[in-house]
Amino acid sequence: MNPALLVLALSSLATVATQSHDHHDMAWVNGYRQSFNFQCPHGEVLVAVRSYFSETDGSDRLWTFECQPTPEGLGEPSDCWWDDINRAGMEWTSTCTRNGLVAGVQSKYFESVLDREWQFYCCYYKRRCPYSCMKTNDSPEHFREEAEMVIPSYGYFIRGAQTTFSGVLRDRQWKYILCRMTDFDCEFENL
């Protein structure tokens, strides 16, 4: 066999092997089947979510999140709280109350349903109101795949999520609810 072809073949195999295990290099906030509580630093909100599924580890996912400071014009959050709990094994839609933005997530794993309950940490910015809201495509695109969602455009913020749960595949797909926020104070709550 040609030595150059052998080197090329071995380097290709090494690349494929590295890609299939790159999830081990991430800074995950949880271990499989473990609860977690993640909060962005004060004045920052979630801008990216990534997860990795494993059927052999309880049909669970490892999770990691990224935060970013909010624009100066939004000001400082005047109040932050843990919003309603979303139960394991169920489909749900959850948006931060009081026009809040998602600045954290906590989750607890339930062995009995091989799923998690979820709760968003929300922060309120003066009396700013959401507008031009949209939902992302399913993340992951197919159950049991690696998932990644990064806010697609500057000026959008995560306000919540809509999820679909498969009782057969024991996995969840997410559509994140993204909105812009007004540059002026408003008196009403816009869900």
Short mmCIF file of N, CA and C in Angstrom, two decimals:
data_model
loop_
_atom_site.label_atom_id
_atom_site.label_comp_id
_atom_site.label_asym_id
_atom_site.label_seq_id
_atom_site.Cartn_x
_atom_site.Cartn_y
_atom_site.Cartn_z
N MET A 1 0.85 -1.18 0.00
CA MET A 1 0.00 0.00 0.00
C MET A 1 0.89 1.24 0.00
N ASN A 2 0.44 2.23 -0.68
CA ASN A 2 1.16 3.50 -0.78
C ASN A 2 1.23 4.14 0.61
N PRO A 3 2.43 4.51 1.12
CA PRO A 3 2.56 5.11 2.46
C PRO A 3 1.77 6.42 2.59
N ALA A 4 1.71 7.20 1.54
CA ALA A 4 0.96 8.46 1.60
C ALA A 4 -0.52 8.20 1.81
N LEU A 5 -1.06 7.18 1.13
CA LEU A 5 -2.47 6.83 1.31
C LEU A 5 -2.73 6.30 2.72
N LEU A 6 -1.78 5.53 3.24
CA LEU A 6 -1.92 5.00 4.59
C LEU A 6 -1.98 6.14 5.62
N VAL A 7 -1.10 7.12 5.49
CA VAL A 7 -1.09 8.28 6.40
C VAL A 7 -2.40 9.05 6.29
N LEU A 8 -2.88 9.26 5.05
CA LEU A 8 -4.14 9.97 4.83
C LEU A 8 -5.30 9.21 5.48
N ALA A 9 -5.34 7.90 5.29
CA ALA A 9 -6.41 7.08 5.87
C ALA A 9 -6.38 7.13 7.39
N LEU A 10 -5.20 7.00 7.99
CA LEU A 10 -5.08 7.05 9.45
C LEU A 10 -5.46 8.41 10.01
N SER A 11 -5.06 9.49 9.34
CA SER A 11 -5.41 10.83 9.83
C SER A 11 -6.91 11.05 9.71
N SER A 12 -7.56 10.51 8.67
CA SER A 12 -9.02 10.62 8.54
C SER A 12 -9.72 9.88 9.66
N LEU A 13 -9.24 8.68 9.98
CA LEU A 13 -9.83 7.92 11.08
C LEU A 13 -9.66 8.64 12.41
N ALA A 14 -8.51 9.25 12.62
CA ALA A 14 -8.26 9.99 13.86
C ALA A 14 -9.21 11.18 13.95
N THR A 15 -9.47 11.87 12.84
CA THR A 15 -10.38 13.00 12.84
C THR A 15 -11.80 12.55 13.18
N VAL A 16 -12.27 11.46 12.56
CA VAL A 16 -13.60 10.94 12.83
C VAL A 16 -13.71 10.52 14.29
N ALA A 17 -12.71 9.85 14.81
CA ALA A 17 -12.73 9.40 16.21
C ALA A 17 -12.80 10.60 17.15
N THR A 18 -12.06 11.65 16.84
CA THR A 18 -12.08 12.86 17.67
C THR A 18 -13.45 13.51 17.63
N GLN A 19 -14.08 13.61 16.46
CA GLN A 19 -15.38 14.26 16.33
C GLN A 19 -16.45 13.50 17.09
N SER A 20 -16.41 12.18 17.10
CA SER A 20 -17.47 11.42 17.76
C SER A 20 -17.38 11.50 19.28
N HIS A 21 -16.29 11.98 19.84
CA HIS A 21 -16.15 12.08 21.29
C HIS A 21 -15.93 13.51 21.77
N ASP A 22 -16.22 14.49 20.92
CA ASP A 22 -15.95 15.87 21.31
C ASP A 22 -16.85 16.35 22.44
N HIS A 23 -17.94 15.63 22.74
CA HIS A 23 -18.81 16.05 23.84
C HIS A 23 -18.10 15.92 25.19
N HIS A 24 -17.03 15.17 25.28
CA HIS A 24 -16.30 15.02 26.54
C HIS A 24 -15.50 16.28 26.89
N ASP A 25 -15.26 17.14 25.90
CA ASP A 25 -14.46 18.34 26.12
C ASP A 25 -15.29 19.54 26.57
N MET A 26 -16.61 19.41 26.61
CA MET A 26 -17.46 20.54 26.95
C MET A 26 -17.49 20.75 28.47
N ALA A 27 -17.82 21.97 28.86
CA ALA A 27 -17.97 22.30 30.28
C ALA A 27 -19.44 22.08 30.68
N TRP A 28 -19.83 20.83 30.84
CA TRP A 28 -21.21 20.50 31.16
C TRP A 28 -21.54 20.94 32.59
N VAL A 29 -22.78 21.38 32.81
CA VAL A 29 -23.19 21.82 34.16
C VAL A 29 -23.74 20.66 34.98
N ASN A 30 -23.93 19.50 34.35
CA ASN A 30 -24.46 18.35 35.07
C ASN A 30 -23.79 17.07 34.62
N GLY A 31 -23.98 16.03 35.41
CA GLY A 31 -23.67 14.67 35.01
C GLY A 31 -25.00 14.02 34.64
N TYR A 32 -24.97 12.89 33.96
CA TYR A 32 -26.21 12.20 33.63
C TYR A 32 -26.99 11.88 34.90
N ARG A 33 -28.29 12.09 34.85
CA ARG A 33 -29.23 11.82 35.95
C ARG A 33 -29.00 12.71 37.16
N GLN A 34 -28.24 13.77 37.01
CA GLN A 34 -27.95 14.68 38.13
C GLN A 34 -28.74 15.98 37.98
N SER A 35 -29.19 16.51 39.09
CA SER A 35 -29.84 17.82 39.09
C SER A 35 -28.80 18.89 38.83
N PHE A 36 -29.25 20.05 38.38
CA PHE A 36 -28.33 21.18 38.24
C PHE A 36 -29.08 22.50 38.42
N ASN A 37 -28.31 23.51 38.75
CA ASN A 37 -28.81 24.87 38.89
C ASN A 37 -27.77 25.77 38.23
N PHE A 38 -28.16 26.44 37.15
CA PHE A 38 -27.24 27.33 36.44
C PHE A 38 -27.84 28.73 36.39
N GLN A 39 -27.06 29.72 36.83
CA GLN A 39 -27.49 31.11 36.76
C GLN A 39 -26.38 31.94 36.12
N CYS A 40 -26.79 32.82 35.20
CA CYS A 40 -25.84 33.77 34.61
C CYS A 40 -25.44 34.78 35.68
N PRO A 41 -24.26 35.40 35.54
CA PRO A 41 -23.90 36.49 36.44
C PRO A 41 -24.93 37.63 36.35
N HIS A 42 -25.03 38.42 37.40
CA HIS A 42 -25.99 39.53 37.44
C HIS A 42 -25.82 40.43 36.21
N GLY A 43 -26.92 40.76 35.55
CA GLY A 43 -26.89 41.63 34.38
C GLY A 43 -26.63 40.89 33.07
N GLU A 44 -26.54 39.55 33.12
CA GLU A 44 -26.36 38.76 31.91
C GLU A 44 -27.55 37.82 31.72
N VAL A 45 -27.77 37.40 30.46
CA VAL A 45 -28.86 36.49 30.13
C VAL A 45 -28.33 35.35 29.26
N LEU A 46 -29.10 34.27 29.18
CA LEU A 46 -28.70 33.12 28.35
C LEU A 46 -28.70 33.51 26.87
N VAL A 47 -27.68 33.09 26.15
CA VAL A 47 -27.62 33.32 24.70
C VAL A 47 -27.35 32.03 23.93
N ALA A 48 -26.97 30.95 24.60
CA ALA A 48 -26.69 29.70 23.90
C ALA A 48 -26.96 28.52 24.83
N VAL A 49 -27.44 27.43 24.23
CA VAL A 49 -27.75 26.20 24.95
C VAL A 49 -27.23 25.04 24.11
N ARG A 50 -26.55 24.10 24.76
CA ARG A 50 -26.07 22.92 24.04
C ARG A 50 -26.31 21.70 24.93
N SER A 51 -26.68 20.57 24.29
CA SER A 51 -26.91 19.34 25.06
C SER A 51 -26.49 18.13 24.25
N TYR A 52 -26.18 17.06 24.99
CA TYR A 52 -25.73 15.81 24.39
C TYR A 52 -26.50 14.66 25.02
N PHE A 53 -27.16 13.84 24.19
CA PHE A 53 -28.03 12.75 24.65
C PHE A 53 -27.27 11.43 24.79
N SER A 54 -27.65 10.65 25.81
CA SER A 54 -27.11 9.29 25.97
C SER A 54 -28.24 8.37 26.43
N GLU A 55 -28.55 7.39 25.60
CA GLU A 55 -29.57 6.41 25.96
C GLU A 55 -29.08 5.50 27.08
N THR A 56 -27.79 5.18 27.07
CA THR A 56 -27.24 4.25 28.07
C THR A 56 -27.11 4.89 29.46
N ASP A 57 -27.17 6.19 29.54
CA ASP A 57 -27.06 6.88 30.83
C ASP A 57 -28.41 7.44 31.27
N GLY A 58 -29.45 6.60 31.22
CA GLY A 58 -30.76 7.00 31.70
C GLY A 58 -31.57 7.80 30.71
N SER A 59 -31.25 7.69 29.42
CA SER A 59 -31.93 8.51 28.40
C SER A 59 -31.94 9.96 28.85
N ASP A 60 -30.77 10.45 29.21
CA ASP A 60 -30.64 11.80 29.74
C ASP A 60 -29.66 12.60 28.86
N ARG A 61 -29.56 13.88 29.15
CA ARG A 61 -28.68 14.79 28.42
C ARG A 61 -27.73 15.50 29.37
N LEU A 62 -26.54 15.75 28.86
CA LEU A 62 -25.62 16.69 29.50
C LEU A 62 -25.98 18.07 28.95
N TRP A 63 -25.83 19.10 29.77
CA TRP A 63 -26.22 20.46 29.37
C TRP A 63 -25.10 21.46 29.63
N THR A 64 -25.00 22.45 28.75
CA THR A 64 -24.11 23.59 28.98
C THR A 64 -24.79 24.84 28.44
N PHE A 65 -24.48 25.97 29.06
CA PHE A 65 -25.14 27.24 28.72
C PHE A 65 -24.10 28.34 28.61
N GLU A 66 -24.41 29.35 27.80
CA GLU A 66 -23.56 30.53 27.71
C GLU A 66 -24.40 31.77 27.99
N CYS A 67 -23.76 32.74 28.63
CA CYS A 67 -24.42 33.99 28.98
C CYS A 67 -23.71 35.16 28.30
N GLN A 68 -24.41 36.28 28.25
CA GLN A 68 -23.83 37.49 27.68
C GLN A 68 -24.48 38.69 28.38
N PRO A 69 -23.69 39.76 28.63
CA PRO A 69 -24.30 40.95 29.22
C PRO A 69 -25.39 41.52 28.31
N THR A 70 -26.42 42.05 28.92
CA THR A 70 -27.47 42.70 28.13
C THR A 70 -26.96 44.05 27.63
N PRO A 71 -27.53 44.58 26.54
CA PRO A 71 -27.10 45.89 26.04
C PRO A 71 -27.28 46.97 27.11
N GLU A 72 -26.41 47.96 27.07
CA GLU A 72 -26.44 49.03 28.06
C GLU A 72 -27.81 49.70 28.15
N GLY A 73 -28.47 49.86 27.01
CA GLY A 73 -29.77 50.53 26.98
C GLY A 73 -30.87 49.81 27.72
N LEU A 74 -30.68 48.51 27.96
CA LEU A 74 -31.69 47.74 28.69
C LEU A 74 -31.61 48.01 30.19
N GLY A 75 -30.47 48.47 30.64
CA GLY A 75 -30.30 48.76 32.07
C GLY A 75 -30.01 47.50 32.88
N GLU A 76 -30.08 47.63 34.17
CA GLU A 76 -29.85 46.53 35.10
C GLU A 76 -31.18 45.85 35.41
N PRO A 77 -31.16 44.55 35.70
CA PRO A 77 -32.41 43.90 36.11
C PRO A 77 -32.84 44.44 37.47
N SER A 78 -34.13 44.71 37.59
CA SER A 78 -34.63 45.23 38.86
C SER A 78 -35.16 44.13 39.77
N ASP A 79 -35.35 42.94 39.21
CA ASP A 79 -35.85 41.83 40.01
C ASP A 79 -35.57 40.53 39.26
N CYS A 80 -35.23 39.47 39.97
CA CYS A 80 -35.03 38.15 39.38
C CYS A 80 -35.71 37.11 40.26
N TRP A 81 -36.21 36.02 39.66
CA TRP A 81 -36.97 35.01 40.38
C TRP A 81 -36.94 33.69 39.61
N TRP A 82 -37.27 32.60 40.32
CA TRP A 82 -37.47 31.31 39.69
C TRP A 82 -38.93 31.21 39.30
N ASP A 83 -39.21 31.01 38.01
CA ASP A 83 -40.58 30.93 37.51
C ASP A 83 -41.16 29.55 37.78
N ASP A 84 -42.34 29.27 37.25
CA ASP A 84 -43.05 28.02 37.49
C ASP A 84 -42.24 26.79 37.09
N ILE A 85 -42.46 25.69 37.80
CA ILE A 85 -41.82 24.41 37.48
C ILE A 85 -42.61 23.74 36.36
N ASN A 86 -41.91 23.19 35.38
CA ASN A 86 -42.51 22.44 34.27
C ASN A 86 -42.23 20.97 34.51
N ARG A 87 -43.27 20.19 34.65
CA ARG A 87 -43.19 18.80 35.09
C ARG A 87 -42.53 17.87 34.08
N ALA A 88 -41.88 16.84 34.61
CA ALA A 88 -41.23 15.80 33.80
C ALA A 88 -42.30 14.95 33.11
N GLY A 89 -41.95 14.43 31.91
CA GLY A 89 -42.83 13.52 31.20
C GLY A 89 -43.99 14.18 30.49
N MET A 90 -44.02 15.50 30.47
CA MET A 90 -45.14 16.22 29.86
C MET A 90 -44.63 17.22 28.82
N GLU A 91 -45.48 17.52 27.84
CA GLU A 91 -45.17 18.62 26.93
C GLU A 91 -45.58 19.91 27.62
N TRP A 92 -44.83 20.97 27.38
CA TRP A 92 -45.17 22.23 28.02
C TRP A 92 -44.64 23.42 27.25
N THR A 93 -45.23 24.57 27.53
CA THR A 93 -44.75 25.86 27.03
C THR A 93 -44.60 26.75 28.25
N SER A 94 -43.47 27.43 28.35
CA SER A 94 -43.21 28.30 29.50
C SER A 94 -42.51 29.57 29.03
N THR A 95 -43.08 30.70 29.41
CA THR A 95 -42.48 32.00 29.11
C THR A 95 -42.32 32.75 30.43
N CYS A 96 -41.20 33.39 30.62
CA CYS A 96 -40.99 34.16 31.85
C CYS A 96 -42.15 35.13 32.07
N THR A 97 -42.70 35.12 33.28
CA THR A 97 -43.76 36.06 33.63
C THR A 97 -43.17 37.47 33.74
N ARG A 98 -44.04 38.46 33.82
CA ARG A 98 -43.66 39.87 34.02
C ARG A 98 -42.65 40.37 32.97
N ASN A 99 -42.75 39.87 31.73
CA ASN A 99 -41.86 40.29 30.64
C ASN A 99 -40.40 39.97 30.91
N GLY A 100 -40.14 38.97 31.73
CA GLY A 100 -38.77 38.63 32.10
C GLY A 100 -37.99 37.95 30.98
N LEU A 101 -36.67 37.96 31.13
CA LEU A 101 -35.74 37.29 30.22
C LEU A 101 -35.08 36.15 30.96
N VAL A 102 -34.79 35.05 30.27
CA VAL A 102 -34.19 33.87 30.90
C VAL A 102 -32.71 34.13 31.22
N ALA A 103 -32.37 34.02 32.49
CA ALA A 103 -31.00 34.25 32.95
C ALA A 103 -30.46 33.03 33.70
N GLY A 104 -31.19 31.93 33.63
CA GLY A 104 -30.74 30.72 34.29
C GLY A 104 -31.74 29.59 34.13
N VAL A 105 -31.30 28.39 34.50
CA VAL A 105 -32.12 27.19 34.37
C VAL A 105 -31.77 26.26 35.52
N GLN A 106 -32.79 25.61 36.08
CA GLN A 106 -32.50 24.52 36.99
C GLN A 106 -33.37 23.33 36.59
N SER A 107 -32.85 22.14 36.88
CA SER A 107 -33.52 20.93 36.43
C SER A 107 -33.24 19.79 37.40
N LYS A 108 -34.24 18.93 37.54
CA LYS A 108 -34.11 17.74 38.38
C LYS A 108 -34.54 16.53 37.55
N TYR A 109 -33.74 15.46 37.60
CA TYR A 109 -34.00 14.23 36.84
C TYR A 109 -34.91 13.29 37.63
N PHE A 110 -35.87 12.68 36.93
CA PHE A 110 -36.77 11.71 37.55
C PHE A 110 -36.62 10.36 36.87
N GLU A 111 -36.04 9.40 37.60
CA GLU A 111 -35.79 8.05 37.09
C GLU A 111 -37.08 7.37 36.64
N SER A 112 -38.19 7.64 37.32
CA SER A 112 -39.45 6.94 37.03
C SER A 112 -39.98 7.25 35.63
N VAL A 113 -39.69 8.43 35.09
CA VAL A 113 -40.16 8.78 33.73
C VAL A 113 -39.01 9.01 32.76
N LEU A 114 -37.76 8.85 33.23
CA LEU A 114 -36.58 9.09 32.41
C LEU A 114 -36.67 10.46 31.74
N ASP A 115 -36.98 11.46 32.54
CA ASP A 115 -37.10 12.83 32.05
C ASP A 115 -36.81 13.79 33.20
N ARG A 116 -36.80 15.07 32.88
CA ARG A 116 -36.47 16.11 33.85
C ARG A 116 -37.62 17.09 34.03
N GLU A 117 -37.70 17.68 35.21
CA GLU A 117 -38.54 18.86 35.36
C GLU A 117 -37.62 20.07 35.18
N TRP A 118 -38.20 21.17 34.75
CA TRP A 118 -37.44 22.37 34.39
C TRP A 118 -38.01 23.60 35.04
N GLN A 119 -37.13 24.56 35.30
CA GLN A 119 -37.56 25.84 35.86
C GLN A 119 -36.61 26.91 35.34
N PHE A 120 -37.17 28.02 34.84
CA PHE A 120 -36.36 29.13 34.34
C PHE A 120 -36.15 30.18 35.42
N TYR A 121 -34.94 30.71 35.46
CA TYR A 121 -34.60 31.86 36.30
C TYR A 121 -34.79 33.08 35.41
N CYS A 122 -35.71 33.95 35.79
CA CYS A 122 -36.10 35.09 34.95
C CYS A 122 -35.69 36.41 35.60
N CYS A 123 -35.34 37.38 34.78
CA CYS A 123 -35.00 38.71 35.28
C CYS A 123 -35.83 39.77 34.55
N TYR A 124 -36.27 40.74 35.31
CA TYR A 124 -37.14 41.82 34.85
C TYR A 124 -36.28 43.07 34.65
N TYR A 125 -36.43 43.71 33.50
CA TYR A 125 -35.67 44.92 33.18
C TYR A 125 -36.62 46.10 33.07
N LYS A 126 -36.66 46.92 34.13
CA LYS A 126 -37.55 48.09 34.21
C LYS A 126 -38.93 47.68 33.76
N ARG A 127 -39.47 48.42 32.82
CA ARG A 127 -40.79 48.08 32.28
C ARG A 127 -40.67 47.86 30.78
N ARG A 128 -39.63 47.16 30.36
CA ARG A 128 -39.42 46.86 28.94
C ARG A 128 -40.37 45.76 28.51
N CYS A 129 -40.83 45.85 27.27
CA CYS A 129 -41.78 44.86 26.76
C CYS A 129 -41.22 44.11 25.56
N PRO A 130 -41.56 42.83 25.44
CA PRO A 130 -41.10 42.04 24.29
C PRO A 130 -41.92 42.35 23.04
N TYR A 131 -41.27 42.22 21.89
CA TYR A 131 -41.96 42.34 20.60
C TYR A 131 -41.18 41.54 19.56
N SER A 132 -41.76 41.36 18.39
CA SER A 132 -41.15 40.57 17.30
C SER A 132 -40.69 39.20 17.80
N CYS A 133 -41.56 38.55 18.55
CA CYS A 133 -41.21 37.24 19.11
C CYS A 133 -41.31 36.15 18.04
N MET A 134 -40.50 35.12 18.22
CA MET A 134 -40.51 33.97 17.30
C MET A 134 -40.05 32.74 18.06
N LYS A 135 -40.32 31.59 17.48
CA LYS A 135 -39.83 30.33 18.03
C LYS A 135 -38.75 29.81 17.10
N THR A 136 -37.71 29.22 17.70
CA THR A 136 -36.65 28.60 16.90
C THR A 136 -37.17 27.30 16.30
N ASN A 137 -36.41 26.72 15.40
CA ASN A 137 -36.69 25.37 14.92
C ASN A 137 -36.43 24.40 16.06
N ASP A 138 -36.92 23.16 15.92
CA ASP A 138 -36.69 22.15 16.95
C ASP A 138 -35.21 21.97 17.23
N SER A 139 -34.88 21.89 18.50
CA SER A 139 -33.52 21.63 18.92
C SER A 139 -33.57 20.51 19.96
N PRO A 140 -33.05 19.33 19.66
CA PRO A 140 -32.42 18.92 18.41
C PRO A 140 -33.45 18.77 17.30
N GLU A 141 -32.96 18.72 16.06
CA GLU A 141 -33.86 18.56 14.92
C GLU A 141 -34.60 17.22 14.99
N HIS A 142 -33.90 16.18 15.45
CA HIS A 142 -34.48 14.85 15.64
C HIS A 142 -34.16 14.40 17.06
N PHE A 143 -35.10 13.67 17.68
CA PHE A 143 -34.86 13.16 19.03
C PHE A 143 -33.54 12.40 19.07
N ARG A 144 -32.88 12.47 20.22
CA ARG A 144 -31.65 11.74 20.54
C ARG A 144 -30.40 12.27 19.83
N GLU A 145 -30.50 13.37 19.13
CA GLU A 145 -29.32 13.97 18.51
C GLU A 145 -28.73 15.02 19.44
N GLU A 146 -27.50 15.40 19.16
CA GLU A 146 -26.87 16.51 19.86
C GLU A 146 -27.65 17.77 19.51
N ALA A 147 -27.80 18.68 20.46
CA ALA A 147 -28.58 19.89 20.23
C ALA A 147 -27.75 21.13 20.53
N GLU A 148 -27.95 22.15 19.72
CA GLU A 148 -27.29 23.43 19.96
C GLU A 148 -28.19 24.56 19.47
N MET A 149 -28.38 25.57 20.31
CA MET A 149 -29.13 26.75 19.93
C MET A 149 -28.33 27.96 20.37
N VAL A 150 -27.99 28.80 19.42
CA VAL A 150 -27.33 30.07 19.70
C VAL A 150 -28.25 31.15 19.16
N ILE A 151 -28.50 32.19 19.93
CA ILE A 151 -29.39 33.25 19.46
C ILE A 151 -28.89 33.72 18.10
N PRO A 152 -29.78 33.69 17.09
CA PRO A 152 -29.34 33.93 15.71
C PRO A 152 -29.02 35.38 15.37
N SER A 153 -29.46 36.31 16.19
CA SER A 153 -29.25 37.71 15.81
C SER A 153 -29.16 38.58 17.06
N TYR A 154 -28.29 39.58 17.01
CA TYR A 154 -28.11 40.50 18.13
C TYR A 154 -29.42 41.24 18.40
N GLY A 155 -29.74 41.42 19.65
CA GLY A 155 -30.95 42.14 20.02
C GLY A 155 -32.12 41.22 20.35
N TYR A 156 -31.95 39.91 20.17
CA TYR A 156 -32.97 38.96 20.57
C TYR A 156 -32.58 38.33 21.90
N PHE A 157 -33.59 37.97 22.69
CA PHE A 157 -33.38 37.40 24.01
C PHE A 157 -34.27 36.18 24.18
N ILE A 158 -33.82 35.21 24.98
CA ILE A 158 -34.64 34.03 25.28
C ILE A 158 -35.65 34.41 26.34
N ARG A 159 -36.95 34.18 26.04
CA ARG A 159 -38.01 34.46 27.00
C ARG A 159 -38.61 33.20 27.57
N GLY A 160 -38.35 32.06 26.91
CA GLY A 160 -38.92 30.80 27.38
C GLY A 160 -38.73 29.72 26.34
N ALA A 161 -39.58 28.68 26.42
CA ALA A 161 -39.47 27.55 25.49
C ALA A 161 -40.79 26.80 25.40
N GLN A 162 -40.92 26.09 24.29
CA GLN A 162 -42.00 25.14 24.10
C GLN A 162 -41.31 23.79 23.85
N THR A 163 -41.76 22.74 24.54
CA THR A 163 -41.10 21.44 24.39
C THR A 163 -42.08 20.35 24.01
N THR A 164 -41.55 19.37 23.31
CA THR A 164 -42.28 18.15 22.96
C THR A 164 -41.52 16.99 23.57
N PHE A 165 -42.23 16.11 24.25
CA PHE A 165 -41.60 14.95 24.90
C PHE A 165 -42.07 13.68 24.23
N SER A 166 -41.14 12.80 23.88
CA SER A 166 -41.48 11.49 23.32
C SER A 166 -41.37 10.44 24.43
N GLY A 167 -42.51 9.87 24.82
CA GLY A 167 -42.51 8.81 25.82
C GLY A 167 -41.86 7.53 25.32
N VAL A 168 -41.83 7.33 24.01
CA VAL A 168 -41.21 6.15 23.43
C VAL A 168 -39.69 6.32 23.39
N LEU A 169 -39.22 7.45 22.87
CA LEU A 169 -37.77 7.68 22.73
C LEU A 169 -37.15 8.27 23.99
N ARG A 170 -37.98 8.71 24.93
CA ARG A 170 -37.51 9.29 26.20
C ARG A 170 -36.55 10.45 25.97
N ASP A 171 -36.99 11.36 25.12
CA ASP A 171 -36.19 12.56 24.86
C ASP A 171 -37.14 13.72 24.61
N ARG A 172 -36.57 14.92 24.63
CA ARG A 172 -37.34 16.14 24.52
C ARG A 172 -36.76 17.01 23.40
N GLN A 173 -37.63 17.63 22.60
CA GLN A 173 -37.23 18.64 21.62
C GLN A 173 -37.69 19.99 22.13
N TRP A 174 -36.88 21.00 21.84
CA TRP A 174 -37.12 22.36 22.33
C TRP A 174 -37.30 23.32 21.17
N LYS A 175 -38.24 24.25 21.33
CA LYS A 175 -38.34 25.44 20.49
C LYS A 175 -38.21 26.60 21.46
N TYR A 176 -37.13 27.35 21.34
CA TYR A 176 -36.91 28.47 22.25
C TYR A 176 -37.69 29.69 21.76
N ILE A 177 -38.27 30.40 22.70
CA ILE A 177 -39.05 31.60 22.39
C ILE A 177 -38.11 32.80 22.50
N LEU A 178 -37.87 33.45 21.38
CA LEU A 178 -36.95 34.59 21.31
C LEU A 178 -37.73 35.86 21.01
N CYS A 179 -37.35 36.96 21.67
CA CYS A 179 -38.02 38.24 21.46
C CYS A 179 -37.00 39.37 21.49
N ARG A 180 -37.36 40.46 20.85
CA ARG A 180 -36.65 41.73 21.04
C ARG A 180 -37.32 42.41 22.24
N MET A 181 -36.65 43.42 22.80
CA MET A 181 -37.25 44.19 23.90
C MET A 181 -37.30 45.66 23.50
N THR A 182 -38.37 46.34 23.91
CA THR A 182 -38.53 47.75 23.55
C THR A 182 -37.40 48.60 24.13
N ASP A 183 -37.13 49.72 23.48
CA ASP A 183 -36.14 50.69 23.99
C ASP A 183 -36.80 51.70 24.91
N PHE A 184 -38.08 51.56 25.14
CA PHE A 184 -38.83 52.50 25.97
C PHE A 184 -39.59 51.72 27.04
N ASP A 185 -39.99 52.42 28.08
CA ASP A 185 -40.78 51.80 29.14
C ASP A 185 -42.21 51.60 28.64
N CYS A 186 -42.82 50.50 29.03
CA CYS A 186 -44.23 50.28 28.71
C CYS A 186 -44.91 49.77 29.97
N GLU A 187 -46.20 49.98 30.03
CA GLU A 187 -46.95 49.70 31.26
C GLU A 187 -47.63 48.34 31.26
N PHE A 188 -47.57 47.59 30.17
CA PHE A 188 -48.34 46.36 30.11
C PHE A 188 -47.44 45.14 30.01
N GLU A 189 -48.03 43.99 30.31
CA GLU A 189 -47.31 42.73 30.18
C GLU A 189 -47.72 42.08 28.88
N ASN A 190 -46.76 41.81 28.03
CA ASN A 190 -47.02 41.26 26.70
C ASN A 190 -46.45 39.86 26.64
N LEU A 191 -47.32 38.86 26.67
CA LEU A 191 -46.85 37.47 26.61
C LEU A 191 -46.84 37.04 25.18
#
